Structure formats: C-alpha cells, structure tokens
Short mmCIF file of C-alpha atoms in Angstrom, two decimals:
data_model
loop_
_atom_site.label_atom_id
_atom_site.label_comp_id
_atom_site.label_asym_id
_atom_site.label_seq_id
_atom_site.Cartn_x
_atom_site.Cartn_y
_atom_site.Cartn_z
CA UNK A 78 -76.91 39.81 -7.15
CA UNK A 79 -73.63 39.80 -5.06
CA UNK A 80 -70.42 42.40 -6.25
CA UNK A 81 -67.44 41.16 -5.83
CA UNK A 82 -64.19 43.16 -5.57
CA UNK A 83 -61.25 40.31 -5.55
CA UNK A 84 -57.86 42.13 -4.44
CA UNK A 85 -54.73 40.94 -5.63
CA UNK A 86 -51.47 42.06 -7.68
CA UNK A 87 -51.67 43.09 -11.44
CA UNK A 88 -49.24 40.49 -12.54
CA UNK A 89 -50.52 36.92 -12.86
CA UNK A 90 -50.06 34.66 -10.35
CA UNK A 91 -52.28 32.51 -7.62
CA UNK A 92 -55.52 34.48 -8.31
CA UNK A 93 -56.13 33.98 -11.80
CA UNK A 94 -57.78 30.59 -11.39
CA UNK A 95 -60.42 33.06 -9.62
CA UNK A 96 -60.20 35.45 -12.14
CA UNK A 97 -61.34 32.91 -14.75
CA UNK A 98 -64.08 31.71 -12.62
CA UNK A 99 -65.27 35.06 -12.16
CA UNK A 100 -65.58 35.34 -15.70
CA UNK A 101 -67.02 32.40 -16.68
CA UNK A 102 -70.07 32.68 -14.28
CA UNK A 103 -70.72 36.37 -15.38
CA UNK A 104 -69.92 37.52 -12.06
CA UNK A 105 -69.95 41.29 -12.00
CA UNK A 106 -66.69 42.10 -10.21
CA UNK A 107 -63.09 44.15 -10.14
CA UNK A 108 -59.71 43.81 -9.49
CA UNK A 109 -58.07 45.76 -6.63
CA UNK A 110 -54.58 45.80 -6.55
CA UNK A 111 -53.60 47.38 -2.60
CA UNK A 112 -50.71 49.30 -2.22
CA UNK A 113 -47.96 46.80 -1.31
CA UNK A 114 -46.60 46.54 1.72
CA UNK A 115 -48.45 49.24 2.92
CA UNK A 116 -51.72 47.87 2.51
CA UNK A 117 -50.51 44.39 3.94
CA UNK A 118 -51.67 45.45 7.43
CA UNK A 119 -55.38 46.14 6.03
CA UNK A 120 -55.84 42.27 4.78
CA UNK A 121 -57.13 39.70 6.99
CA UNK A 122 -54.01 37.34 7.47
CA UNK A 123 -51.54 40.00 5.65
CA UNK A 124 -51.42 38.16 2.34
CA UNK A 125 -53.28 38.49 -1.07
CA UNK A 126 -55.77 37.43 -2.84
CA UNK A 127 -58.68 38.59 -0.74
CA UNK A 128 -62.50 38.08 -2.30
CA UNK A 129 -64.74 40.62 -0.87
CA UNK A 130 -68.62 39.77 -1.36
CA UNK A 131 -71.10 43.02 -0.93
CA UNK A 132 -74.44 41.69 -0.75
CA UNK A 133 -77.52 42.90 -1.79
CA UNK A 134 -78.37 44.51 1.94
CA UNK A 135 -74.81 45.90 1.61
CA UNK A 136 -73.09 43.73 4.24
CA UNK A 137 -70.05 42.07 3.31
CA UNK A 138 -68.38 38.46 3.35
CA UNK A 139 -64.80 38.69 2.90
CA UNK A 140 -62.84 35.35 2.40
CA UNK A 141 -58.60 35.40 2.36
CA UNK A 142 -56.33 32.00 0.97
CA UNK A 143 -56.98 31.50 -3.27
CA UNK A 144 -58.32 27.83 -2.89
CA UNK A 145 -60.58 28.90 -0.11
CA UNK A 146 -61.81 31.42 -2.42
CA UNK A 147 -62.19 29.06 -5.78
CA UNK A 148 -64.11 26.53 -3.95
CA UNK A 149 -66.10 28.92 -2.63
CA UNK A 150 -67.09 30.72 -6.09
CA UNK A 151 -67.82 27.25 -7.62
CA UNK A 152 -69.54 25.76 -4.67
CA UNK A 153 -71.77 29.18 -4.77
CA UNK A 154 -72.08 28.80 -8.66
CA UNK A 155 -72.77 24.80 -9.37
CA UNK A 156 -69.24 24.56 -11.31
CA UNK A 157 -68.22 21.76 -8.93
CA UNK A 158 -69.22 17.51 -9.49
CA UNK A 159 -71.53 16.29 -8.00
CA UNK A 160 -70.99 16.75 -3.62
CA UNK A 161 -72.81 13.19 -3.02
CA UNK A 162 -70.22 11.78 -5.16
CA UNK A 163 -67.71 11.62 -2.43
CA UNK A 164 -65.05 10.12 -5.25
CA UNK A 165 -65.29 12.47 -7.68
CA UNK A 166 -64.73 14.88 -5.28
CA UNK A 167 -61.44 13.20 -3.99
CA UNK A 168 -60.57 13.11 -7.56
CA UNK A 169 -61.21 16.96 -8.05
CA UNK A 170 -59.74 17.61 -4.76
CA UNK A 171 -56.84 15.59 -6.15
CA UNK A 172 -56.76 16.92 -9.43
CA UNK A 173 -56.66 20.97 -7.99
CA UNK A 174 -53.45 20.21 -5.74
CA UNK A 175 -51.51 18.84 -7.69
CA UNK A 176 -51.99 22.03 -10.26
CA UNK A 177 -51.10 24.12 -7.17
CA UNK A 178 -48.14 22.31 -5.88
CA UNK A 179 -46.64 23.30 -9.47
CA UNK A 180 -47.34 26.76 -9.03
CA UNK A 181 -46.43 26.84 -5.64
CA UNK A 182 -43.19 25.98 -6.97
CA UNK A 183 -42.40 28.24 -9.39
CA UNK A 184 -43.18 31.12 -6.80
CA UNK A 185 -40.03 29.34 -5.25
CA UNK A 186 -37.72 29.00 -7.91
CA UNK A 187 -38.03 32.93 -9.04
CA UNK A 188 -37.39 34.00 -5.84
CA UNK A 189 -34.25 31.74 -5.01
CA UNK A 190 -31.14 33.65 -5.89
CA UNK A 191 -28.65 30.53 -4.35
CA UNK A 192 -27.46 28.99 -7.72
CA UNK A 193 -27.29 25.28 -6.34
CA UNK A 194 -30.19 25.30 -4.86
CA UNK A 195 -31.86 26.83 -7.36
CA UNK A 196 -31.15 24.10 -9.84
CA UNK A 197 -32.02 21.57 -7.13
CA UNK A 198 -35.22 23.08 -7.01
CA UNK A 199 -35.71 23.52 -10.92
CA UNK A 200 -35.12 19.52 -11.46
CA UNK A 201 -37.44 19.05 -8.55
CA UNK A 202 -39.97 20.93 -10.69
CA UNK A 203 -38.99 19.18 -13.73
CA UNK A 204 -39.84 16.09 -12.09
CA UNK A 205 -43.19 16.77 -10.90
CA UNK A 206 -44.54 18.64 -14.02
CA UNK A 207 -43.76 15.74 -15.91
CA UNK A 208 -45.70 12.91 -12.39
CA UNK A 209 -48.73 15.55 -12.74
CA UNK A 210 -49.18 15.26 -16.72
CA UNK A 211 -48.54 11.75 -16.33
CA UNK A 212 -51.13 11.19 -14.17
CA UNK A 213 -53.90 14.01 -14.71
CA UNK A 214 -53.28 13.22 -18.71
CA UNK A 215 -54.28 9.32 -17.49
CA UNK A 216 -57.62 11.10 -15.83
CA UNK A 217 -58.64 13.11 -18.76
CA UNK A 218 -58.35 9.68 -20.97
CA UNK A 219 -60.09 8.15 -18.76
CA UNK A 220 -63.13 10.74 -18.97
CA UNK A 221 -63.04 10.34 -22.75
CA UNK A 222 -60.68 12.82 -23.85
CA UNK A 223 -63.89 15.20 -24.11
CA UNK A 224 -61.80 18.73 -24.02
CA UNK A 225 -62.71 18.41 -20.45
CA UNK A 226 -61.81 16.98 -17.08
CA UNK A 227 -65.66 15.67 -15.85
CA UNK A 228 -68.07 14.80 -18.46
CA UNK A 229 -68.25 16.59 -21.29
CA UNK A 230 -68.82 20.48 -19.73
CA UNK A 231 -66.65 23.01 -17.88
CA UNK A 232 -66.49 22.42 -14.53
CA UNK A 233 -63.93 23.68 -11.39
CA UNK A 234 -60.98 21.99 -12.73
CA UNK A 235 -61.46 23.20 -16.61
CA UNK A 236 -61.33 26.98 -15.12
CA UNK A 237 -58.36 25.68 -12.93
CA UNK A 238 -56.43 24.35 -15.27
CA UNK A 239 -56.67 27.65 -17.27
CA UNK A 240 -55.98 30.15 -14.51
CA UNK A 241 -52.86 27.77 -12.85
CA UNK A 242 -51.09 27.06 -16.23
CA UNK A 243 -51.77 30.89 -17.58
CA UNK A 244 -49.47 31.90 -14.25
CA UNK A 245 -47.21 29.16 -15.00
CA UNK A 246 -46.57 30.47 -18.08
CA UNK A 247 -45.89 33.91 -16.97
CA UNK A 248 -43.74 33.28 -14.08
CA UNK A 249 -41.78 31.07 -16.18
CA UNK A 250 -41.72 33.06 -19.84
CA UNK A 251 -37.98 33.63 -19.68
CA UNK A 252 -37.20 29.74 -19.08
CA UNK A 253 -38.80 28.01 -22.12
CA UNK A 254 -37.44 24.78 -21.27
CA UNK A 255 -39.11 24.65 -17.70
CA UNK A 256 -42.44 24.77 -19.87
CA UNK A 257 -41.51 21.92 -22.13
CA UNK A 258 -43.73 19.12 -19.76
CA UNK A 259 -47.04 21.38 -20.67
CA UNK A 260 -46.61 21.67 -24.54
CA UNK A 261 -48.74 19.67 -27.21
CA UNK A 262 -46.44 16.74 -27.61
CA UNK A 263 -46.16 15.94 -24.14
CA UNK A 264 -49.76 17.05 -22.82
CA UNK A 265 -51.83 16.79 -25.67
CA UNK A 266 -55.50 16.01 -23.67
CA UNK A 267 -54.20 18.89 -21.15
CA UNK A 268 -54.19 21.01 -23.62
CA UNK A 269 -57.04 19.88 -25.50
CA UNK A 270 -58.35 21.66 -22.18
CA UNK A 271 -57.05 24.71 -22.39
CA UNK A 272 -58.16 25.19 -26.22
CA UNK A 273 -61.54 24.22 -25.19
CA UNK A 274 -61.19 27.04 -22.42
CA UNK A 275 -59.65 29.96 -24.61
CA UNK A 276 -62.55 28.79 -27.43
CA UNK A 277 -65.36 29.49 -24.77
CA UNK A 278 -67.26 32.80 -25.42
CA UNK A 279 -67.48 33.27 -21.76
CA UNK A 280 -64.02 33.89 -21.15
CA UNK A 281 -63.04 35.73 -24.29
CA UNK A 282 -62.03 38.83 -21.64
CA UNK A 283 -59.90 36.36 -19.42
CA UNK A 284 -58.13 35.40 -22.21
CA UNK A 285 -57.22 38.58 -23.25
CA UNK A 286 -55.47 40.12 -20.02
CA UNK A 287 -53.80 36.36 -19.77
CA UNK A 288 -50.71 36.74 -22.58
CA UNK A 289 -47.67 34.22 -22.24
#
C-alpha cells in the first residue's frame, strides 16, 4: 500500500478537495505544511499543494498542481464515472471547473486591497456563484436529486464539492453575504450534497478539521 505525504498550508484552501479524498478512500497519509517562503525553492514548480507517493519498494512519485493531484487520487481509486463514457466525463470535467473558478476567485478578492476593484471583483463573484448553482443545481435534478452528483454513490465530484465549498467558506467567513448563493434556500440539491458528505462515516475526521 502506497503513503502519501500531501504538503500544503494549515489553513484551508485549494487542497482540501484532496484532503477529503484522502479520507474517504482510507488512504494512510499526512499533512506537511513547508516552511513558507523558505521551503518554496524545495517544491517542484515553487507552489503548494504537492502529493508525494512512497511506494512499497520505497521510490517515490511526486505530483505538483491540486487538480492534477485529485484526478489522479480518484483515477488511482475508482471514484471517477465511468472513462468509456466520454460524456459523463465532459460533464464531470465540467462540473469540477466551474467549482474551481469560484475558489479561484475568492483567493483574488482577499488579496485585493484596491477598494474599486475589489467590489468589481466581488459582484463578478456574485454573479458566477449564483450561473454555477444555476446550472450544477439543474445537473443534480437531473440525476434524481439522489444526495449525489452521478447515480446514487459518492463519486469525484461529491468529495469536490465538499473540499471546494469547505474553503469557500473559510476564506469568506467574515463576508456572510458573499456566501448567500450556497445556502439552503438558494442551493437546496447542492447542499443535499454536502449533508450526504458530512453524514458519511468515512469522512467523519475531514469534517472535523473543516469548521466554517
């Protein structure tokens, strides 16, 4: 059985969809959090988070960029629809960017100090939270409103879903209002998800480092 040691910060943020998936396979791994900037040099492309693989020989597969890394895990551990089902992987394909263009934004808005374009940048987000639950809330009707987003068992988008909003959340704790697209009312099947997610034995240990 491979270790894995996945390196990345202590706060939440674009690893924790890999953290979840970690968990839910039973993975036996740890989190490394480097010494930053220091450590910056020591990473393959100077940027976090890094999945290291040790083998049962002891050699090692090491893998930079998060959604390199999540496809890889679920790929490796049958999470993903079916491959010959060249739609349905379009759709998951599909489904997994638009979760990270959301979070890729947030990471923007925090760090923009520039109070125009700040607020540009919030109603941009505003605007796209609300196309993406539109559209993936569409999806999950579509699939029956089953608690999940293929069939009726976890797959890569379930875990993704988790891990993407959980950092959301965070990032965003001290603007309540930015979160207002993701609640109940507004996302009900999405979060039909994510209760069907925090419910699942496997990731009781996920859940509890993930507070918002």
């Amino acid at each position: 059985m491979s270790i894995y040691t996945l390196r990345h910060f202590q706060a939440p943020g674009r690893a924790e969809p890999c953290k979840a998936i970690l968990e839910y396979t039973g993975a036996k791994w740890t989190l490394e959090s480097p010494q930053w900037p220091q450590e910056k040099i020591n990473q393959p492309i100077g940027k976090l988070p890094v999945l290291v693989e040790t083998n049962k020989d002891g050699t090692r597969f090491i893998l930079s960029d998060s959604l390199a890394i999540e496809q890889y895990l679920v790929c490796k551990y049958n999470l993903c629809v079916p491959e010959q089902d060249r739609q349905m992987v379009a759709r998951q394909t599909e489904l997994r960017n638009q979760l990270n263009d959301l979070f890729q934004m947030t990471q923007l808005i925090v760090n923009i100090t520039e109070p125009t374009t700040r607020t540009n940048f919030i109603q941009r987000f505003m605007t796209l939270a609300k196309d993406v639950v539109t559209y993936q809330e569409k999806w999950l009707k579509e699939n029956g409103s089953t608690g999940h987003y293929f069939g009726n068992k976890t797959t890569y988008i379930d875990l993704a879903l988790l891990g993407t909003l959980c950092a959301i959340r965070c990032t965003l704790k001290g603007m309540p209002e930015m979160l207002e697209p993701f609640n109940k009312k507004n996302a009900p099947l999405m979060n039909n998800v994510m209760t069907t997610m925090e419910k699942d034995s496997k990731l009781v240990k996920y859940m509890s480092t993930c507070q918002w």
